[in-house]
Coordinates of C-alpha atoms in Angstrom, one line a residue:
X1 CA 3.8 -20.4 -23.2
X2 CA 1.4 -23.4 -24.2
X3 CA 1.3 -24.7 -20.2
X4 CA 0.3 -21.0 -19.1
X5 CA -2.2 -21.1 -22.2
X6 CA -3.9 -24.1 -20.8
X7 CA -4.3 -23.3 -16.7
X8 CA -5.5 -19.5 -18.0
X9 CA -9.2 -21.1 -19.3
X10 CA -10.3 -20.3 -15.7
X11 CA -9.3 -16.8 -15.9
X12 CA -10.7 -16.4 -19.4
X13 CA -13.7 -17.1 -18.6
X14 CA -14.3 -15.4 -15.5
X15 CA -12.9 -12.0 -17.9
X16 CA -15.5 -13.0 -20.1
X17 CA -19.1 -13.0 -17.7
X18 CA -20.2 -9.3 -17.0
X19 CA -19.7 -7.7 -14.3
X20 CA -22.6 -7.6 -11.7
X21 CA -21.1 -5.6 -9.0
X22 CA -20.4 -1.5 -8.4
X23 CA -17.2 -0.5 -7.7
X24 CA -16.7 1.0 -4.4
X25 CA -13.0 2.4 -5.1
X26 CA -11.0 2.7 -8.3
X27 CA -7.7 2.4 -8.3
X28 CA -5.1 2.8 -11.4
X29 CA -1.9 1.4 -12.1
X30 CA 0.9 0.8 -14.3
X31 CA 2.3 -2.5 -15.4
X32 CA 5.0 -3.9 -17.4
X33 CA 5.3 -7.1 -18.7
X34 CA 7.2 -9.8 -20.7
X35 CA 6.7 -13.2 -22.4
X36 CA 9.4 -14.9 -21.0
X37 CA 8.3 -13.8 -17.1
X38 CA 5.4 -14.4 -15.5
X39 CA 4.4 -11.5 -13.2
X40 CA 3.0 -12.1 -9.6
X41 CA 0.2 -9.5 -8.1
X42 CA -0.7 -10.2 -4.4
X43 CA -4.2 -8.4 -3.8
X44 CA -5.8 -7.2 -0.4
X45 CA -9.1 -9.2 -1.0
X46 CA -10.4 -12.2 -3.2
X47 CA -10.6 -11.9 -6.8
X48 CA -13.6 -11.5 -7.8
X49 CA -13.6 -10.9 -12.0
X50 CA -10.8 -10.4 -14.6
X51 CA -11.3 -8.1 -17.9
X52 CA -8.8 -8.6 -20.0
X53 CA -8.2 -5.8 -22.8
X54 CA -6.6 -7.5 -25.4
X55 CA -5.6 -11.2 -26.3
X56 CA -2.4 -10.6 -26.2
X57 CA -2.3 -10.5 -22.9
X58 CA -2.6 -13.8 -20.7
X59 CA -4.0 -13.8 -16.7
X60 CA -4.7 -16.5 -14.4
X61 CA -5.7 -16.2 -10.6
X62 CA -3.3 -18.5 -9.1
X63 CA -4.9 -22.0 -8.2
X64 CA -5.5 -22.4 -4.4
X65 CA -5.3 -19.1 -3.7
X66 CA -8.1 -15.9 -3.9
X67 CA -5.6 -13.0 -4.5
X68 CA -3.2 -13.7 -6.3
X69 CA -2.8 -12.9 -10.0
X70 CA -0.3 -14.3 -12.2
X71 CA -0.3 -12.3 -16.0
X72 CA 2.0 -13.1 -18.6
X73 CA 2.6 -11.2 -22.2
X74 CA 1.6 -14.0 -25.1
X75 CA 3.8 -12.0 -27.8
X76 CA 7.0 -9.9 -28.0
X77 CA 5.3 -6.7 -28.6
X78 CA 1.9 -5.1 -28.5
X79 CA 0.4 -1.9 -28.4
X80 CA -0.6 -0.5 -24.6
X81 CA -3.8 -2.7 -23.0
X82 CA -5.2 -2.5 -19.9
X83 CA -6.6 -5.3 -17.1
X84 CA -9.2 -4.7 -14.6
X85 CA -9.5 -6.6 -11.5
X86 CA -12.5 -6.5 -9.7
X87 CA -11.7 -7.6 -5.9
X88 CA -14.4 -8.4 -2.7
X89 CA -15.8 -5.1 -1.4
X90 CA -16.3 -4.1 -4.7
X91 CA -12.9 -2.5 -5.2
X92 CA -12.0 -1.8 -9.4
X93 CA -8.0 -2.1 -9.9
X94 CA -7.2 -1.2 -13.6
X95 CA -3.7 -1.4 -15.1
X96 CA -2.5 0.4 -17.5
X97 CA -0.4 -2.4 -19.6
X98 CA 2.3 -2.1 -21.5
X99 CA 5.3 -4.4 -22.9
X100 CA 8.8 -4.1 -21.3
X101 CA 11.3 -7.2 -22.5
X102 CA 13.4 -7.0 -19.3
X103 CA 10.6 -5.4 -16.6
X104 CA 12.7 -4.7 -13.0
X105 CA 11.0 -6.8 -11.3
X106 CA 7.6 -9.2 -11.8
X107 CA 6.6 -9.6 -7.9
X108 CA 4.2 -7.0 -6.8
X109 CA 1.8 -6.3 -3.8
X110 CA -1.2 -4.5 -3.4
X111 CA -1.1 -2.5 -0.5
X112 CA -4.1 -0.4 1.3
X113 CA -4.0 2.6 -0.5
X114 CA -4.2 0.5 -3.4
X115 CA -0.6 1.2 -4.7
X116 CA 1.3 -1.5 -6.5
X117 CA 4.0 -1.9 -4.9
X118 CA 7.5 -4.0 -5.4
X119 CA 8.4 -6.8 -3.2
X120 CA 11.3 -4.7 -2.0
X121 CA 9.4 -1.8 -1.3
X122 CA 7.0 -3.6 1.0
X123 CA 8.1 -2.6 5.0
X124 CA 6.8 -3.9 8.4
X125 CA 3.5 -2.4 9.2
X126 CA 4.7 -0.9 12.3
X127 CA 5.2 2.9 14.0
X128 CA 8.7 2.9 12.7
X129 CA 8.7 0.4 9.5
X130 CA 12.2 0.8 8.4
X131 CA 13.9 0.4 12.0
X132 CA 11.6 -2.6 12.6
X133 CA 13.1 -4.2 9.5
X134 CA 16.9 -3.0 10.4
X135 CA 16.8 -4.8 13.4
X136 CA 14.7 -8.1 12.2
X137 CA 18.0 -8.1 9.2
X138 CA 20.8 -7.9 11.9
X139 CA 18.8 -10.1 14.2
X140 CA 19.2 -13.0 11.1
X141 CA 22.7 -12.6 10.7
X142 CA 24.3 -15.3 8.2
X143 CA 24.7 -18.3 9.7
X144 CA 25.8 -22.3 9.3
X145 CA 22.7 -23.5 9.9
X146 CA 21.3 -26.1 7.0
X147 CA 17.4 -26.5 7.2
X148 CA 17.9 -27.8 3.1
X149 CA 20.5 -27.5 0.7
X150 CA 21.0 -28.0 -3.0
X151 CA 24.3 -27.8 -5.6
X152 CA 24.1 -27.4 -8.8
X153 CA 27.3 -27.6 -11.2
X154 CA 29.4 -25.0 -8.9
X155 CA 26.7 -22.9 -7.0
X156 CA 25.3 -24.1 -4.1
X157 CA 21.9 -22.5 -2.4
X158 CA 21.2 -23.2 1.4
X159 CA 18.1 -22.2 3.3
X160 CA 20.0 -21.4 6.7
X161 CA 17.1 -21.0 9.1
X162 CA 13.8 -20.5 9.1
X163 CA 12.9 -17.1 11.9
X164 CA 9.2 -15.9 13.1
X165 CA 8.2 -12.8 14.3
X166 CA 4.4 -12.1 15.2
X167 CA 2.3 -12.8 11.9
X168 CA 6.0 -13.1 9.5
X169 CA 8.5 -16.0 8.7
X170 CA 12.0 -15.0 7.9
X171 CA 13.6 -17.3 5.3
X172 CA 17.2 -16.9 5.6
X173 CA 19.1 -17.7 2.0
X174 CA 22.4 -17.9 1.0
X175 CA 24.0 -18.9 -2.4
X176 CA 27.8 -19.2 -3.0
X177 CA 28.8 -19.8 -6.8
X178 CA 32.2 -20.7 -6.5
X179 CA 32.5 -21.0 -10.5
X180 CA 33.5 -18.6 -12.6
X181 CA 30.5 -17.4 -14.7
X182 CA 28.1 -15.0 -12.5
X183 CA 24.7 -16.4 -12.3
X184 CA 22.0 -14.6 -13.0
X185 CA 19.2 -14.7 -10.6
X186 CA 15.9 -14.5 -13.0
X187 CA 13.1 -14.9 -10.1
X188 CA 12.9 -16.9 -6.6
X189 CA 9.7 -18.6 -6.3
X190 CA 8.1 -19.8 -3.4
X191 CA 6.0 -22.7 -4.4
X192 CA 3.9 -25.3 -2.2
X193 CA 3.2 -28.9 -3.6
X194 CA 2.4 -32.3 -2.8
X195 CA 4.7 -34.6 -1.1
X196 CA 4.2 -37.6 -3.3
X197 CA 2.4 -36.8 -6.7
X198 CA 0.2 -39.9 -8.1
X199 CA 0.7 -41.1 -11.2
X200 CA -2.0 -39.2 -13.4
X201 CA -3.3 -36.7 -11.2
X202 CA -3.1 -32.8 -11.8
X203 CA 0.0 -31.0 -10.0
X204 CA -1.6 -29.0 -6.8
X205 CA 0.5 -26.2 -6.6
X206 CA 0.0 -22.6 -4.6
X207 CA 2.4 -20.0 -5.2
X208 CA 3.5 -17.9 -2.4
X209 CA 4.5 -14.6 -3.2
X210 CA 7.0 -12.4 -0.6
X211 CA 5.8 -9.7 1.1
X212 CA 9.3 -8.1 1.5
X213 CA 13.2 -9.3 0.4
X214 CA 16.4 -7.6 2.0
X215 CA 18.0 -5.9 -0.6
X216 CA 21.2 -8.4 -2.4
X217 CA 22.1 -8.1 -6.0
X218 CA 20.6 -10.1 -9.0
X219 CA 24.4 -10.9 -9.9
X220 CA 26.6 -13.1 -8.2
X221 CA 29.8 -12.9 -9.4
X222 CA 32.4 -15.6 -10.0
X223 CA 33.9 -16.8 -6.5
X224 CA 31.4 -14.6 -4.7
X225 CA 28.3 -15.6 -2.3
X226 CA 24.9 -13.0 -1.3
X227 CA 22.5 -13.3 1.8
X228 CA 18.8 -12.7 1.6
X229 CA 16.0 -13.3 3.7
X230 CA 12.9 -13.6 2.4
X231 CA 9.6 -12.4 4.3
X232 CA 6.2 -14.2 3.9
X233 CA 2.8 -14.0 5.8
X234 CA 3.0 -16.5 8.6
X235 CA 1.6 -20.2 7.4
X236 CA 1.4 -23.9 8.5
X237 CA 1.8 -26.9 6.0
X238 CA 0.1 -30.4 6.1
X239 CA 2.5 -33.1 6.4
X240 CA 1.3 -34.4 2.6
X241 CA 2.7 -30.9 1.3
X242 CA 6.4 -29.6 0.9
X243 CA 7.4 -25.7 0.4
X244 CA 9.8 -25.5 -2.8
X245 CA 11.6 -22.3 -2.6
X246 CA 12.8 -22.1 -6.6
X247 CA 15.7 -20.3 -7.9
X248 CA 15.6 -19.9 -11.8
X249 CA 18.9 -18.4 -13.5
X250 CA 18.5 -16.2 -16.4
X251 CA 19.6 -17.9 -19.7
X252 CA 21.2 -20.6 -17.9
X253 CA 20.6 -24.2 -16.8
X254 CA 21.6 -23.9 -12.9
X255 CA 18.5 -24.0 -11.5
X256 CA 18.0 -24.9 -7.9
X257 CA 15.3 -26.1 -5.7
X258 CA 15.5 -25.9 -1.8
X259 CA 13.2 -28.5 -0.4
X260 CA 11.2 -27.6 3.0
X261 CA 9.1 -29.6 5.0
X262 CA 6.1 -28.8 7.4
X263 CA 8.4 -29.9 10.8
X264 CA 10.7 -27.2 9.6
X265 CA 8.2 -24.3 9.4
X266 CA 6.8 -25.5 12.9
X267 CA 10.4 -25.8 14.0
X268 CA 10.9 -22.3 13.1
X269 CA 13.1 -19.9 15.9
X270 CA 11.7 -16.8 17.4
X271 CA 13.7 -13.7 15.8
X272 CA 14.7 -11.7 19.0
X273 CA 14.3 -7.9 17.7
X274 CA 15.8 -5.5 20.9

């Protein structure tokens, strides 16, 4: 809690000035969140100022990045707060705050309507959304490909293959835990970073957040593998920075980190949808 503490001085004090701009649209929301999670908001439009309603709640806009919010609960229970988010354009987003120890899920989207919406929820932006996505999930059909791989104890995570479609890369993700205690998936974070960090210097990180996830289970069982591809906005690296696609398990020290360079993003293969 002390490192979010810390990188949340920027966001404090941006909650702190007044507000100098009018509201064009309001838009309310309901939030839940936990101290031991940090929740992920991906907005339409820059952020432009953070209120915060009550101390004991903790929000920093995501280094590197314009819209995206990170907020994190700094106690195990408080009464019901609110945030306001002031966005270019001079859209107002309030949420309507209130504790939840295990919230679904902590990776949300914005979308046009100003709806905060779930990862999952989020479709294709296309005539017919759902059939889009149907036929971009059985176009990525498991395979034995190995852009990166990493084991840890008995579970093993491989990043098959790397798909683009118009303005959208496809992540394709297995994990196989071939132990016999399920693991827990907590979150799956998609985090850019330096190549080589200097001795000294600041960690540059920029968190990606999904704008859709094929449906797979939290759980894998013992002796008992899932599939999941993972959609993001289309991007490029520098060859200095690395995409690390984290997998954290809940209460549990099998954590894994796929490791993926900028020749694989450009290498990525065009997902034929008929």
């Amino acid at each position: 809690m002390k490192s979010f503490k810390n990188i949340t001085g920027l966001a404090i004090a941006i909650a702190l000035a007044p507000f100098s701009m009018s509201a064009q649209n309001v838009y309310v929301n309901q939030l839940e969140i936990t101290e031991n999670k940090t929740t992920s908001i991906l907005f339409p439009h820059p952020i432009e100022a953070i209120d915060l309603g009550s101390p004991n709640v903790l929000a920093q806009r995501v280094p590197g990045t314009e819209n995206v919010l990170q907020i994190k609960a700094d106690t195990s229970a408080f009464d019901e707060t609110n945030i306001t988010v002031i966005t270019s354009g001079g859209s107002l987003h309030q949420f309507n705050v209130r504790y939840e120890p295990y919230p679904a899920t902590c990776y949300f989207i914005i979308n046009k309507s100003g709806v905060l919406e779930t990862v999952q929820s989020v479709i294709f932006n296309e005539t017919n959304p759902v059939s889009v996505f149907e036929r971009a999930y059985k176009a990525i059909r498991p395979q034995n490909g190995k852009v990166s791989k990493e084991k840890v104890g008995k579970v093993k995570a491989v990043l098959q293959g790397i798909y683009v479609k118009d303005n959208n890369l496809f992540f394709s993700v297995s994990v196989q835990n071939n132990s016999n205690i399920a693991y827990d998936i907590e979150s799956v974070a998609f985090v850019v970073k330096d190549r080589k960090q200097a001795k000294r210097t600041a960690v540059q990180e920029n968190v990606i957040v999904p704008i859709h996830a094929s449906s797979a289970p939290k759980t894998i069982r013992g002796e008992s593998s899932i599939h999941v591809i993972y959609t993001l906005e289309k991007f490029t690296l520098p060859t200095t920075k690395q995409l690390q696609i984290v997998l954290t398990e809940r209460n549990g020290g099998r954590h894994i980190t796929l490791k993926v360079d900028s020749s694989d993003i450009n290498n990525s293969q065009s997902v034929n949808i008929k």
